[in-house]
Amino acid sequence: MGLSNRYLQQSNYYSNNESVLTDDTYHINDNNDQASDLDPAAFQDFATQLFSIAGQLFVEMLLFLIFAVVAEVAMIYAVGQLYVNRDPRFSECLKKGFSKWCTLFGASMLVLLGLQFGNLILLSILVTFSHASITLYFLLAFVVYVAWFVFLIYVFVPLVILSPSIVIENLGPIDGIKRAWDLAQSNRCYIFCTVFCFGLIYNLLILIINGIVVSVAGKEATFSAWGVLVSMLPAIIYLPLVCILKTIVYLNIRVQREGMNRGVLIDNLDGMITGEAMVVDAQEKTYEDKPSKFTPVSINVSKGDIV
């Protein structure tokens, strides 16, 4: 009797499992049938919309980048005009921006490619020593990353005055990089300290504004729409001040190192390159110091001497 009851329980157990497997198999087959019934036209429309959105985002980013470069060039040119006591005109500054944005963009791409090449070298070094012991590998990685960070700071300092060098001196991408690197020699500390102090003040200002928002409206206010808008207000002032600051730093370096005067800067702003401007300025000074051959002479009639 006990054996028959146990046999009935086992048979019921197996029959239930078979029904579950049958149901699961039915659902899987049903899902496969639905997947096979996917409309190719709907998939094509989805892919088309996806590519359209990606293309629109790319165009918007490209236009924003062009606008940012044009605005930077225009502000640098306006600062140069103010430096020589000229009144910058909006149309003239905008024209200068559109004429130099491609050069400045090309110089930025050259710098970016150089940094990416450095990243590949760094990665190749780490991959080469990946089979070493864990302690040695992490020590090597730490030393390499610290050295790379110091090198980036060393390279970043001349790039601060890259834009003014290209815009004011009317140079090409490669010549502009060489000129900025040359001007930064023996002035790296001045450039770095100026940029560091300015960035420190900007970040302190953001912290102060966020602290005021939190103290007035609570922590949740910093993530609200008006809280984010208030936090972004310093950036509206920060971006133009960056262009003004690096232009002033560039002009001060040229005044201290090369003795640049108002005439040379005017010639640069009017489209003459730096070397020609220096030569023209030297020729004008030589001509002014040379006595004129039409200087009137006086004759002493009594002695017959010419004075």
PDB file of C-alpha atoms in Angstrom:
ATOM      1  CA  MET A   1       0.000   0.000   0.000  1.00  0.00           C
ATOM      2  CA  GLY A   2       2.838   2.396   0.896  1.00  0.00           C
ATOM      3  CA  LEU A   3       4.662   1.540  -2.323  1.00  0.00           C
ATOM      4  CA  SER A   4       1.588   2.272  -4.439  1.00  0.00           C
ATOM      5  CA  ASN A   5       1.081   5.684  -2.816  1.00  0.00           C
ATOM      6  CA  ARG A   6       4.728   6.593  -3.371  1.00  0.00           C
ATOM      7  CA  TYR A   7       4.434   5.504  -7.008  1.00  0.00           C
ATOM      8  CA  LEU A   8       1.384   7.698  -7.507  1.00  0.00           C
ATOM      9  CA  GLN A   9       3.197  10.724  -5.997  1.00  0.00           C
ATOM     10  CA  GLN A  10       6.200  10.277  -8.296  1.00  0.00           C
ATOM     11  CA  SER A  11       3.994   9.932 -11.358  1.00  0.00           C
ATOM     12  CA  ASN A  12       2.099  13.120 -10.460  1.00  0.00           C
ATOM     13  CA  TYR A  13       5.422  14.965  -9.963  1.00  0.00           C
ATOM     14  CA  TYR A  14       6.749  13.985 -13.372  1.00  0.00           C
ATOM     15  CA  SER A  15       3.470  14.797 -15.084  1.00  0.00           C
ATOM     16  CA  ASN A  16       3.466  18.292 -13.546  1.00  0.00           C
ATOM     17  CA  ASN A  17       7.064  18.942 -14.653  1.00  0.00           C
ATOM     18  CA  GLU A  18       6.224  17.856 -18.172  1.00  0.00           C
ATOM     19  CA  SER A  19       3.324  20.299 -18.271  1.00  0.00           C
ATOM     20  CA  VAL A  20       5.611  23.126 -17.090  1.00  0.00           C
ATOM     21  CA  LEU A  21       8.212  22.269 -19.705  1.00  0.00           C
ATOM     22  CA  THR A  22       5.494  22.138 -22.332  1.00  0.00           C
ATOM     23  CA  ASP A  23       4.228  25.595 -21.336  1.00  0.00           C
ATOM     24  CA  ASP A  24       7.767  27.067 -21.295  1.00  0.00           C
ATOM     25  CA  THR A  25       8.493  25.578 -24.679  1.00  0.00           C
ATOM     26  CA  TYR A  26       5.270  27.034 -26.013  1.00  0.00           C
ATOM     27  CA  HIS A  27       6.176  30.524 -24.741  1.00  0.00           C
ATOM     28  CA  ILE A  28       9.659  30.323 -26.208  1.00  0.00           C
ATOM     29  CA  ASN A  29       8.307  29.265 -29.567  1.00  0.00           C
ATOM     30  CA  ASP A  30       5.720  32.030 -29.370  1.00  0.00           C
ATOM     31  CA  ASN A  31       8.450  34.628 -28.717  1.00  0.00           C
ATOM     32  CA  ASN A  32      10.503  33.286 -31.613  1.00  0.00           C
ATOM     33  CA  ASP A  33       7.486  33.544 -33.864  1.00  0.00           C
ATOM     34  CA  GLN A  34       6.947  37.172 -32.763  1.00  0.00           C
ATOM     35  CA  ALA A  35      10.606  37.990 -33.385  1.00  0.00           C
ATOM     36  CA  SER A  36      10.439  36.435 -36.818  1.00  0.00           C
ATOM     37  CA  ASP A  37       7.333  38.477 -37.561  1.00  0.00           C
ATOM     38  CA  LEU A  38       9.247  41.802 -37.005  1.00  0.00           C
ATOM     39  CA  ASP A  39       8.506  44.177 -39.820  1.00  0.00           C
ATOM     40  CA  PRO A  40      11.678  45.063 -41.785  1.00  0.00           C
ATOM     41  CA  ALA A  41      10.160  48.411 -42.741  1.00  0.00           C
ATOM     42  CA  ALA A  42       9.721  49.349 -39.063  1.00  0.00           C
ATOM     43  CA  PHE A  43      13.333  48.409 -38.334  1.00  0.00           C
ATOM     44  CA  GLN A  44      14.488  50.470 -41.292  1.00  0.00           C
ATOM     45  CA  ASP A  45      12.478  53.470 -40.073  1.00  0.00           C
ATOM     46  CA  PHE A  46      14.011  53.102 -36.613  1.00  0.00           C
ATOM     47  CA  ALA A  47      17.542  52.992 -38.056  1.00  0.00           C
ATOM     48  CA  THR A  48      16.795  56.004 -40.231  1.00  0.00           C
ATOM     49  CA  GLN A  49      15.535  58.021 -37.264  1.00  0.00           C
ATOM     50  CA  LEU A  50      18.576  56.986 -35.205  1.00  0.00           C
ATOM     51  CA  PHE A  51      21.019  58.110 -37.887  1.00  0.00           C
ATOM     52  CA  SER A  52      19.036  61.325 -38.353  1.00  0.00           C
ATOM     53  CA  ILE A  53      19.291  62.156 -34.647  1.00  0.00           C
ATOM     54  CA  ALA A  54      23.023  61.359 -34.623  1.00  0.00           C
ATOM     55  CA  GLY A  55      23.594  63.551 -37.684  1.00  0.00           C
ATOM     56  CA  GLN A  56      21.624  66.400 -36.145  1.00  0.00           C
ATOM     57  CA  LEU A  57      23.652  66.198 -32.931  1.00  0.00           C
ATOM     58  CA  PHE A  58      26.891  66.189 -34.933  1.00  0.00           C
ATOM     59  CA  VAL A  59      25.852  69.262 -36.921  1.00  0.00           C
ATOM     60  CA  GLU A  60      24.783  71.099 -33.765  1.00  0.00           C
ATOM     61  CA  MET A  61      28.067  70.303 -32.028  1.00  0.00           C
ATOM     62  CA  LEU A  62      30.046  71.408 -35.083  1.00  0.00           C
ATOM     63  CA  LEU A  63      28.142  74.684 -35.327  1.00  0.00           C
ATOM     64  CA  PHE A  64      28.591  75.309 -31.602  1.00  0.00           C
ATOM     65  CA  LEU A  65      32.327  74.652 -31.909  1.00  0.00           C
ATOM     66  CA  ILE A  66      32.636  77.045 -34.861  1.00  0.00           C
ATOM     67  CA  PHE A  67      30.653  79.701 -33.008  1.00  0.00           C
ATOM     68  CA  ALA A  68      32.846  79.305 -29.897  1.00  0.00           C
ATOM     69  CA  VAL A  69      36.071  79.642 -31.916  1.00  0.00           C
ATOM     70  CA  VAL A  70      34.735  82.669 -33.838  1.00  0.00           C
ATOM     71  CA  ALA A  71      33.684  84.345 -30.579  1.00  0.00           C
ATOM     72  CA  GLU A  72      37.105  83.699 -29.030  1.00  0.00           C
ATOM     73  CA  VAL A  73      38.942  85.167 -32.026  1.00  0.00           C
ATOM     74  CA  ALA A  74      36.643  88.199 -32.067  1.00  0.00           C
ATOM     75  CA  MET A  75      37.200  88.892 -28.349  1.00  0.00           C
ATOM     76  CA  ILE A  76      40.983  88.535 -28.675  1.00  0.00           C
ATOM     77  CA  TYR A  77      40.996  90.963 -31.598  1.00  0.00           C
ATOM     78  CA  ALA A  78      38.809  93.414 -29.660  1.00  0.00           C
ATOM     79  CA  VAL A  79      41.190  93.309 -26.668  1.00  0.00           C
ATOM     80  CA  GLY A  80      44.091  94.058 -29.002  1.00  0.00           C
ATOM     81  CA  GLN A  81      42.210  97.032 -30.449  1.00  0.00           C
ATOM     82  CA  LEU A  82      41.485  98.377 -26.968  1.00  0.00           C
ATOM     83  CA  TYR A  83      45.140  97.909 -26.028  1.00  0.00           C
ATOM     84  CA  VAL A  84      46.158 100.466 -28.693  1.00  0.00           C
ATOM     85  CA  ASN A  85      43.312 102.857 -27.751  1.00  0.00           C
ATOM     86  CA  ARG A  86      41.153 101.945 -30.731  1.00  0.00           C
ATOM     87  CA  ASP A  87      37.410 101.512 -30.684  1.00  0.00           C
ATOM     88  CA  PRO A  88      36.683  97.918 -31.773  1.00  0.00           C
ATOM     89  CA  ARG A  89      33.772  97.577 -34.161  1.00  0.00           C
ATOM     90  CA  PHE A  90      31.530  94.535 -33.938  1.00  0.00           C
ATOM     91  CA  SER A  91      31.502  93.872 -37.682  1.00  0.00           C
ATOM     92  CA  GLU A  92      35.286  94.086 -37.917  1.00  0.00           C
ATOM     93  CA  CYS A  93      35.795  91.744 -34.959  1.00  0.00           C
ATOM     94  CA  LEU A  94      33.268  89.280 -36.367  1.00  0.00           C
ATOM     95  CA  LYS A  95      34.993  89.356 -39.753  1.00  0.00           C
ATOM     96  CA  LYS A  96      38.307  88.641 -38.073  1.00  0.00           C
ATOM     97  CA  GLY A  97      36.709  85.740 -36.211  1.00  0.00           C
ATOM     98  CA  PHE A  98      35.416  84.072 -39.370  1.00  0.00           C
ATOM     99  CA  SER A  99      38.750  84.595 -41.132  1.00  0.00           C
ATOM    100  CA  LYS A 100      40.800  82.925 -38.382  1.00  0.00           C
ATOM    101  CA  TRP A 101      38.539  80.222 -36.953  1.00  0.00           C
ATOM    102  CA  CYS A 102      39.818  77.575 -39.346  1.00  0.00           C
ATOM    103  CA  THR A 103      43.465  78.310 -38.479  1.00  0.00           C
ATOM    104  CA  LEU A 104      42.784  78.183 -34.761  1.00  0.00           C
ATOM    105  CA  PHE A 105      40.743  74.999 -35.156  1.00  0.00           C
ATOM    106  CA  GLY A 106      43.565  73.387 -37.131  1.00  0.00           C
ATOM    107  CA  ALA A 107      46.105  74.276 -34.445  1.00  0.00           C
ATOM    108  CA  SER A 108      43.851  72.786 -31.780  1.00  0.00           C
ATOM    109  CA  MET A 109      43.512  69.574 -33.794  1.00  0.00           C
ATOM    110  CA  LEU A 110      47.297  69.323 -34.178  1.00  0.00           C
ATOM    111  CA  VAL A 111      47.741  69.670 -30.425  1.00  0.00           C
ATOM    112  CA  LEU A 112      45.006  67.094 -29.794  1.00  0.00           C
ATOM    113  CA  LEU A 113      46.604  64.609 -32.183  1.00  0.00           C
ATOM    114  CA  GLY A 114      49.944  65.086 -30.461  1.00  0.00           C
ATOM    115  CA  LEU A 115      48.400  64.384 -27.065  1.00  0.00           C
ATOM    116  CA  GLN A 116      46.643  61.296 -28.396  1.00  0.00           C
ATOM    117  CA  PHE A 117      49.960  60.046 -29.772  1.00  0.00           C
ATOM    118  CA  GLY A 118      51.441  60.527 -26.301  1.00  0.00           C
ATOM    119  CA  ASN A 119      48.563  58.539 -24.802  1.00  0.00           C
ATOM    120  CA  LEU A 120      49.284  55.673 -27.198  1.00  0.00           C
ATOM    121  CA  ILE A 121      52.944  55.667 -26.158  1.00  0.00           C
ATOM    122  CA  LEU A 122      51.889  55.649 -22.493  1.00  0.00           C
ATOM    123  CA  LEU A 123      49.510  52.739 -23.118  1.00  0.00           C
ATOM    124  CA  SER A 124      52.162  50.788 -25.020  1.00  0.00           C
ATOM    125  CA  ILE A 125      54.587  51.164 -22.099  1.00  0.00           C
ATOM    126  CA  LEU A 126      52.017  49.834 -19.651  1.00  0.00           C
ATOM    127  CA  VAL A 127      51.119  46.920 -21.933  1.00  0.00           C
ATOM    128  CA  THR A 128      54.798  46.020 -22.397  1.00  0.00           C
ATOM    129  CA  PHE A 129      55.334  45.644 -18.643  1.00  0.00           C
ATOM    130  CA  SER A 130      51.968  44.016 -17.948  1.00  0.00           C
ATOM    131  CA  HIS A 131      53.640  40.615 -17.317  1.00  0.00           C
ATOM    132  CA  ALA A 132      55.729  41.971 -14.426  1.00  0.00           C
ATOM    133  CA  SER A 133      54.833  41.458 -10.793  1.00  0.00           C
ATOM    134  CA  ILE A 134      51.848  43.344  -9.405  1.00  0.00           C
ATOM    135  CA  THR A 135      53.937  45.528  -7.104  1.00  0.00           C
ATOM    136  CA  LEU A 136      56.407  46.473  -9.821  1.00  0.00           C
ATOM    137  CA  TYR A 137      53.618  47.085 -12.327  1.00  0.00           C
ATOM    138  CA  PHE A 138      51.676  49.435 -10.041  1.00  0.00           C
ATOM    139  CA  LEU A 139      54.866  51.286  -9.116  1.00  0.00           C
ATOM    140  CA  LEU A 140      55.734  51.713 -12.776  1.00  0.00           C
ATOM    141  CA  ALA A 141      52.188  52.847 -13.605  1.00  0.00           C
ATOM    142  CA  PHE A 142      52.302  55.432 -10.808  1.00  0.00           C
ATOM    143  CA  VAL A 143      55.644  56.834 -11.972  1.00  0.00           C
ATOM    144  CA  VAL A 144      54.528  56.935 -15.621  1.00  0.00           C
ATOM    145  CA  TYR A 145      51.236  58.682 -14.845  1.00  0.00           C
ATOM    146  CA  VAL A 146      52.919  61.280 -12.614  1.00  0.00           C
ATOM    147  CA  ALA A 147      55.500  61.987 -15.321  1.00  0.00           C
ATOM    148  CA  TRP A 148      52.739  62.257 -17.930  1.00  0.00           C
ATOM    149  CA  PHE A 149      50.776  64.657 -15.724  1.00  0.00           C
ATOM    150  CA  VAL A 150      53.825  66.903 -15.258  1.00  0.00           C
ATOM    151  CA  PHE A 151      54.463  66.793 -18.999  1.00  0.00           C
ATOM    152  CA  LEU A 152      50.855  67.814 -19.716  1.00  0.00           C
ATOM    153  CA  ILE A 153      51.216  70.850 -17.448  1.00  0.00           C
ATOM    154  CA  TYR A 154      54.479  71.727 -19.186  1.00  0.00           C
ATOM    155  CA  VAL A 155      52.770  71.521 -22.578  1.00  0.00           C
ATOM    156  CA  PHE A 156      49.560  73.223 -21.453  1.00  0.00           C
ATOM    157  CA  VAL A 157      51.301  76.442 -20.328  1.00  0.00           C
ATOM    158  CA  PRO A 158      52.348  77.608 -23.850  1.00  0.00           C
ATOM    159  CA  LEU A 159      48.913  76.685 -25.200  1.00  0.00           C
ATOM    160  CA  VAL A 160      47.376  79.422 -23.055  1.00  0.00           C
ATOM    161  CA  ILE A 161      48.802  82.060 -25.396  1.00  0.00           C
ATOM    162  CA  LEU A 162      48.324  80.033 -28.591  1.00  0.00           C
ATOM    163  CA  SER A 163      45.112  81.788 -29.627  1.00  0.00           C
ATOM    164  CA  PRO A 164      46.446  85.358 -29.212  1.00  0.00           C
ATOM    165  CA  SER A 165      49.625  84.420 -31.080  1.00  0.00           C
ATOM    166  CA  ILE A 166      47.647  83.198 -34.085  1.00  0.00           C
ATOM    167  CA  VAL A 167      45.020  85.950 -34.068  1.00  0.00           C
ATOM    168  CA  ILE A 168      47.187  89.017 -33.455  1.00  0.00           C
ATOM    169  CA  GLU A 169      50.297  87.978 -35.379  1.00  0.00           C
ATOM    170  CA  ASN A 170      48.352  86.405 -38.293  1.00  0.00           C
ATOM    171  CA  LEU A 171      50.213  83.089 -38.141  1.00  0.00           C
ATOM    172  CA  GLY A 172      49.356  79.625 -39.378  1.00  0.00           C
ATOM    173  CA  PRO A 173      48.706  76.593 -37.172  1.00  0.00           C
ATOM    174  CA  ILE A 174      52.286  75.264 -37.038  1.00  0.00           C
ATOM    175  CA  ASP A 175      53.891  78.720 -36.869  1.00  0.00           C
ATOM    176  CA  GLY A 176      51.418  79.711 -34.166  1.00  0.00           C
ATOM    177  CA  ILE A 177      52.358  76.693 -32.032  1.00  0.00           C
ATOM    178  CA  LYS A 178      56.061  77.449 -32.478  1.00  0.00           C
ATOM    179  CA  ARG A 179      55.505  81.127 -31.614  1.00  0.00           C
ATOM    180  CA  ALA A 180      53.519  80.343 -28.462  1.00  0.00           C
ATOM    181  CA  TRP A 181      56.159  77.823 -27.367  1.00  0.00           C
ATOM    182  CA  ASP A 182      58.921  80.381 -27.944  1.00  0.00           C
ATOM    183  CA  LEU A 183      57.139  83.160 -26.034  1.00  0.00           C
ATOM    184  CA  ALA A 184      56.446  80.842 -23.092  1.00  0.00           C
ATOM    185  CA  GLN A 185      60.146  80.187 -22.532  1.00  0.00           C
ATOM    186  CA  SER A 186      61.259  81.815 -19.239  1.00  0.00           C
ATOM    187  CA  ASN A 187      57.626  82.897 -18.705  1.00  0.00           C
ATOM    188  CA  ARG A 188      56.036  79.569 -17.772  1.00  0.00           C
ATOM    189  CA  CYS A 189      55.785  80.419 -14.100  1.00  0.00           C
ATOM    190  CA  TYR A 190      54.084  83.741 -14.893  1.00  0.00           C
ATOM    191  CA  ILE A 191      51.539  82.072 -17.186  1.00  0.00           C
ATOM    192  CA  PHE A 192      50.881  79.124 -14.872  1.00  0.00           C
ATOM    193  CA  CYS A 193      50.443  81.229 -11.729  1.00  0.00           C
ATOM    194  CA  THR A 194      48.104  83.643 -13.506  1.00  0.00           C
ATOM    195  CA  VAL A 195      45.876  80.869 -14.864  1.00  0.00           C
ATOM    196  CA  PHE A 196      45.969  78.945 -11.571  1.00  0.00           C
ATOM    197  CA  CYS A 197      44.942  81.957  -9.477  1.00  0.00           C
ATOM    198  CA  PHE A 198      42.167  82.835 -11.908  1.00  0.00           C
ATOM    199  CA  GLY A 199      40.815  79.276 -11.883  1.00  0.00           C
ATOM    200  CA  LEU A 200      41.021  79.149  -8.098  1.00  0.00           C
ATOM    201  CA  ILE A 201      39.001  82.346  -7.763  1.00  0.00           C
ATOM    202  CA  TYR A 202      36.403  81.013 -10.204  1.00  0.00           C
ATOM    203  CA  ASN A 203      35.941  77.734  -8.310  1.00  0.00           C
ATOM    204  CA  LEU A 204      35.739  79.555  -4.973  1.00  0.00           C
ATOM    205  CA  LEU A 205      33.043  81.790  -6.457  1.00  0.00           C
ATOM    206  CA  ILE A 206      31.042  78.715  -7.518  1.00  0.00           C
ATOM    207  CA  LEU A 207      31.359  77.193  -4.041  1.00  0.00           C
ATOM    208  CA  ILE A 208      30.188  80.435  -2.453  1.00  0.00           C
ATOM    209  CA  ILE A 209      27.168  80.653  -4.761  1.00  0.00           C
ATOM    210  CA  ASN A 210      26.246  77.019  -4.119  1.00  0.00           C
ATOM    211  CA  GLY A 211      26.614  77.571  -0.383  1.00  0.00           C
ATOM    212  CA  ILE A 212      24.264  80.556  -0.518  1.00  0.00           C
ATOM    213  CA  VAL A 213      21.696  78.567  -2.513  1.00  0.00           C
ATOM    214  CA  VAL A 214      21.858  75.659  -0.055  1.00  0.00           C
ATOM    215  CA  SER A 215      21.579  77.913   3.006  1.00  0.00           C
ATOM    216  CA  VAL A 216      18.589  79.786   1.562  1.00  0.00           C
ATOM    217  CA  ALA A 217      16.566  77.037  -0.151  1.00  0.00           C
ATOM    218  CA  GLY A 218      18.073  73.740   1.039  1.00  0.00           C
ATOM    219  CA  LYS A 219      20.166  71.024  -0.607  1.00  0.00           C
ATOM    220  CA  GLU A 220      17.419  70.046  -3.052  1.00  0.00           C
ATOM    221  CA  ALA A 221      17.515  73.523  -4.603  1.00  0.00           C
ATOM    222  CA  THR A 222      20.960  72.928  -6.110  1.00  0.00           C
ATOM    223  CA  PHE A 223      19.431  70.266  -8.406  1.00  0.00           C
ATOM    224  CA  SER A 224      16.409  72.341  -9.389  1.00  0.00           C
ATOM    225  CA  ALA A 225      16.157  74.342 -12.607  1.00  0.00           C
ATOM    226  CA  TRP A 226      16.738  77.746 -11.022  1.00  0.00           C
ATOM    227  CA  GLY A 227      19.539  76.353  -8.821  1.00  0.00           C
ATOM    228  CA  VAL A 228      21.415  75.045 -11.844  1.00  0.00           C
ATOM    229  CA  LEU A 229      20.831  78.362 -13.637  1.00  0.00           C
ATOM    230  CA  VAL A 230      22.245  80.344 -10.722  1.00  0.00           C
ATOM    231  CA  SER A 231      25.256  78.018 -10.536  1.00  0.00           C
ATOM    232  CA  MET A 232      25.942  78.591 -14.243  1.00  0.00           C
ATOM    233  CA  LEU A 233      25.947  82.392 -13.961  1.00  0.00           C
ATOM    234  CA  PRO A 234      29.713  82.611 -13.206  1.00  0.00           C
ATOM    235  CA  ALA A 235      30.428  80.708 -16.434  1.00  0.00           C
ATOM    236  CA  ILE A 236      28.810  83.516 -18.446  1.00  0.00           C
ATOM    237  CA  ILE A 237      31.433  85.893 -17.058  1.00  0.00           C
ATOM    238  CA  TYR A 238      34.219  83.320 -16.886  1.00  0.00           C
ATOM    239  CA  LEU A 239      34.435  82.499 -20.600  1.00  0.00           C
ATOM    240  CA  PRO A 240      34.942  86.086 -21.845  1.00  0.00           C
ATOM    241  CA  LEU A 241      37.364  86.792 -18.995  1.00  0.00           C
ATOM    242  CA  VAL A 242      39.489  83.819 -20.065  1.00  0.00           C
ATOM    243  CA  CYS A 243      39.926  85.312 -23.550  1.00  0.00           C
ATOM    244  CA  ILE A 244      40.713  88.740 -22.096  1.00  0.00           C
ATOM    245  CA  LEU A 245      43.150  87.343 -19.543  1.00  0.00           C
ATOM    246  CA  LYS A 246      45.252  85.264 -21.923  1.00  0.00           C
ATOM    247  CA  THR A 247      45.396  88.121 -24.431  1.00  0.00           C
ATOM    248  CA  ILE A 248      46.690  90.496 -21.756  1.00  0.00           C
ATOM    249  CA  VAL A 249      49.228  87.877 -20.618  1.00  0.00           C
ATOM    250  CA  TYR A 250      50.400  87.461 -24.217  1.00  0.00           C
ATOM    251  CA  LEU A 251      50.737  91.214 -24.757  1.00  0.00           C
ATOM    252  CA  ASN A 252      52.618  91.701 -21.483  1.00  0.00           C
ATOM    253  CA  ILE A 253      55.098  88.971 -22.443  1.00  0.00           C
ATOM    254  CA  ARG A 254      55.763  90.604 -25.798  1.00  0.00           C
ATOM    255  CA  VAL A 255      56.234  94.028 -24.189  1.00  0.00           C
ATOM    256  CA  GLN A 256      58.689  92.686 -21.607  1.00  0.00           C
ATOM    257  CA  ARG A 257      60.580  90.333 -23.906  1.00  0.00           C
ATOM    258  CA  GLU A 258      60.566  92.085 -27.270  1.00  0.00           C
ATOM    259  CA  GLY A 259      59.915  95.694 -26.304  1.00  0.00           C
ATOM    260  CA  MET A 260      56.754  95.754 -28.407  1.00  0.00           C
ATOM    261  CA  ASN A 261      55.314  99.216 -28.816  1.00  0.00           C
ATOM    262  CA  ARG A 262      52.038 100.605 -30.064  1.00  0.00           C
ATOM    263  CA  GLY A 263      53.195 100.830 -33.684  1.00  0.00           C
ATOM    264  CA  VAL A 264      54.186  97.164 -33.891  1.00  0.00           C
ATOM    265  CA  LEU A 265      50.900  96.051 -32.373  1.00  0.00           C
ATOM    266  CA  ILE A 266      48.917  98.247 -34.756  1.00  0.00           C
ATOM    267  CA  ASP A 267      50.802  96.728 -37.698  1.00  0.00           C
ATOM    268  CA  ASN A 268      50.003  93.235 -36.383  1.00  0.00           C
ATOM    269  CA  LEU A 269      46.336  94.059 -35.984  1.00  0.00           C
ATOM    270  CA  ASP A 270      46.231  95.535 -39.467  1.00  0.00           C
ATOM    271  CA  GLY A 271      47.466  92.290 -40.982  1.00  0.00           C
ATOM    272  CA  MET A 272      51.253  92.569 -40.982  1.00  0.00           C
ATOM    273  CA  ILE A 273      53.219  89.681 -39.491  1.00  0.00           C
ATOM    274  CA  THR A 274      55.502  90.312 -36.534  1.00  0.00           C
ATOM    275  CA  GLY A 275      58.841  90.218 -38.338  1.00  0.00           C
ATOM    276  CA  GLU A 276      57.746  92.738 -40.971  1.00  0.00           C
ATOM    277  CA  ALA A 277      56.200  94.943 -38.308  1.00  0.00           C
ATOM    278  CA  MET A 278      59.448  95.040 -36.309  1.00  0.00           C
ATOM    279  CA  VAL A 279      61.449  95.898 -39.439  1.00  0.00           C
ATOM    280  CA  VAL A 280      59.059  98.677 -40.445  1.00  0.00           C
ATOM    281  CA  ASP A 281      59.102 100.107 -36.926  1.00  0.00           C
ATOM    282  CA  ALA A 282      62.933 100.061 -36.861  1.00  0.00           C
ATOM    283  CA  GLN A 283      63.075 101.766 -40.256  1.00  0.00           C
ATOM    284  CA  GLU A 284      60.689 104.482 -39.085  1.00  0.00           C
ATOM    285  CA  LYS A 285      62.822 105.124 -36.001  1.00  0.00           C
ATOM    286  CA  THR A 286      65.990 105.286 -38.136  1.00  0.00           C
ATOM    287  CA  TYR A 287      64.347 107.733 -40.503  1.00  0.00           C
ATOM    288  CA  GLU A 288      63.207 109.926 -37.643  1.00  0.00           C
ATOM    289  CA  ASP A 289      66.697 109.998 -36.091  1.00  0.00           C
ATOM    290  CA  LYS A 290      68.426 110.789 -39.412  1.00  0.00           C
ATOM    291  CA  PRO A 291      68.847 114.546 -40.100  1.00  0.00           C
ATOM    292  CA  SER A 292      67.100 115.872 -43.151  1.00  0.00           C
ATOM    293  CA  LYS A 293      69.220 116.858 -46.159  1.00  0.00           C
ATOM    294  CA  PHE A 294      67.033 119.925 -46.672  1.00  0.00           C
ATOM    295  CA  THR A 295      68.016 121.469 -43.325  1.00  0.00           C
ATOM    296  CA  PRO A 296      68.536 125.180 -43.943  1.00  0.00           C
ATOM    297  CA  VAL A 297      72.090 126.546 -43.454  1.00  0.00           C
ATOM    298  CA  SER A 298      73.151 129.975 -42.287  1.00  0.00           C
ATOM    299  CA  ILE A 299      76.007 131.897 -43.901  1.00  0.00           C
ATOM    300  CA  ASN A 300      78.207 134.286 -41.988  1.00  0.00           C
ATOM    301  CA  VAL A 301      78.791 136.942 -44.619  1.00  0.00           C
ATOM    302  CA  SER A 302      81.465 138.789 -42.669  1.00  0.00           C
ATOM    303  CA  LYS A 303      83.785 135.765 -42.436  1.00  0.00           C
ATOM    304  CA  GLY A 304      82.488 133.813 -45.405  1.00  0.00           C
ATOM    305  CA  ASP A 305      81.944 130.653 -43.336  1.00  0.00           C
ATOM    306  CA  ILE A 306      78.955 128.380 -43.678  1.00  0.00           C
ATOM    307  CA  VAL A 307      77.420 127.427 -40.351  1.00  0.00           C
TER     308      VAL A 307
END
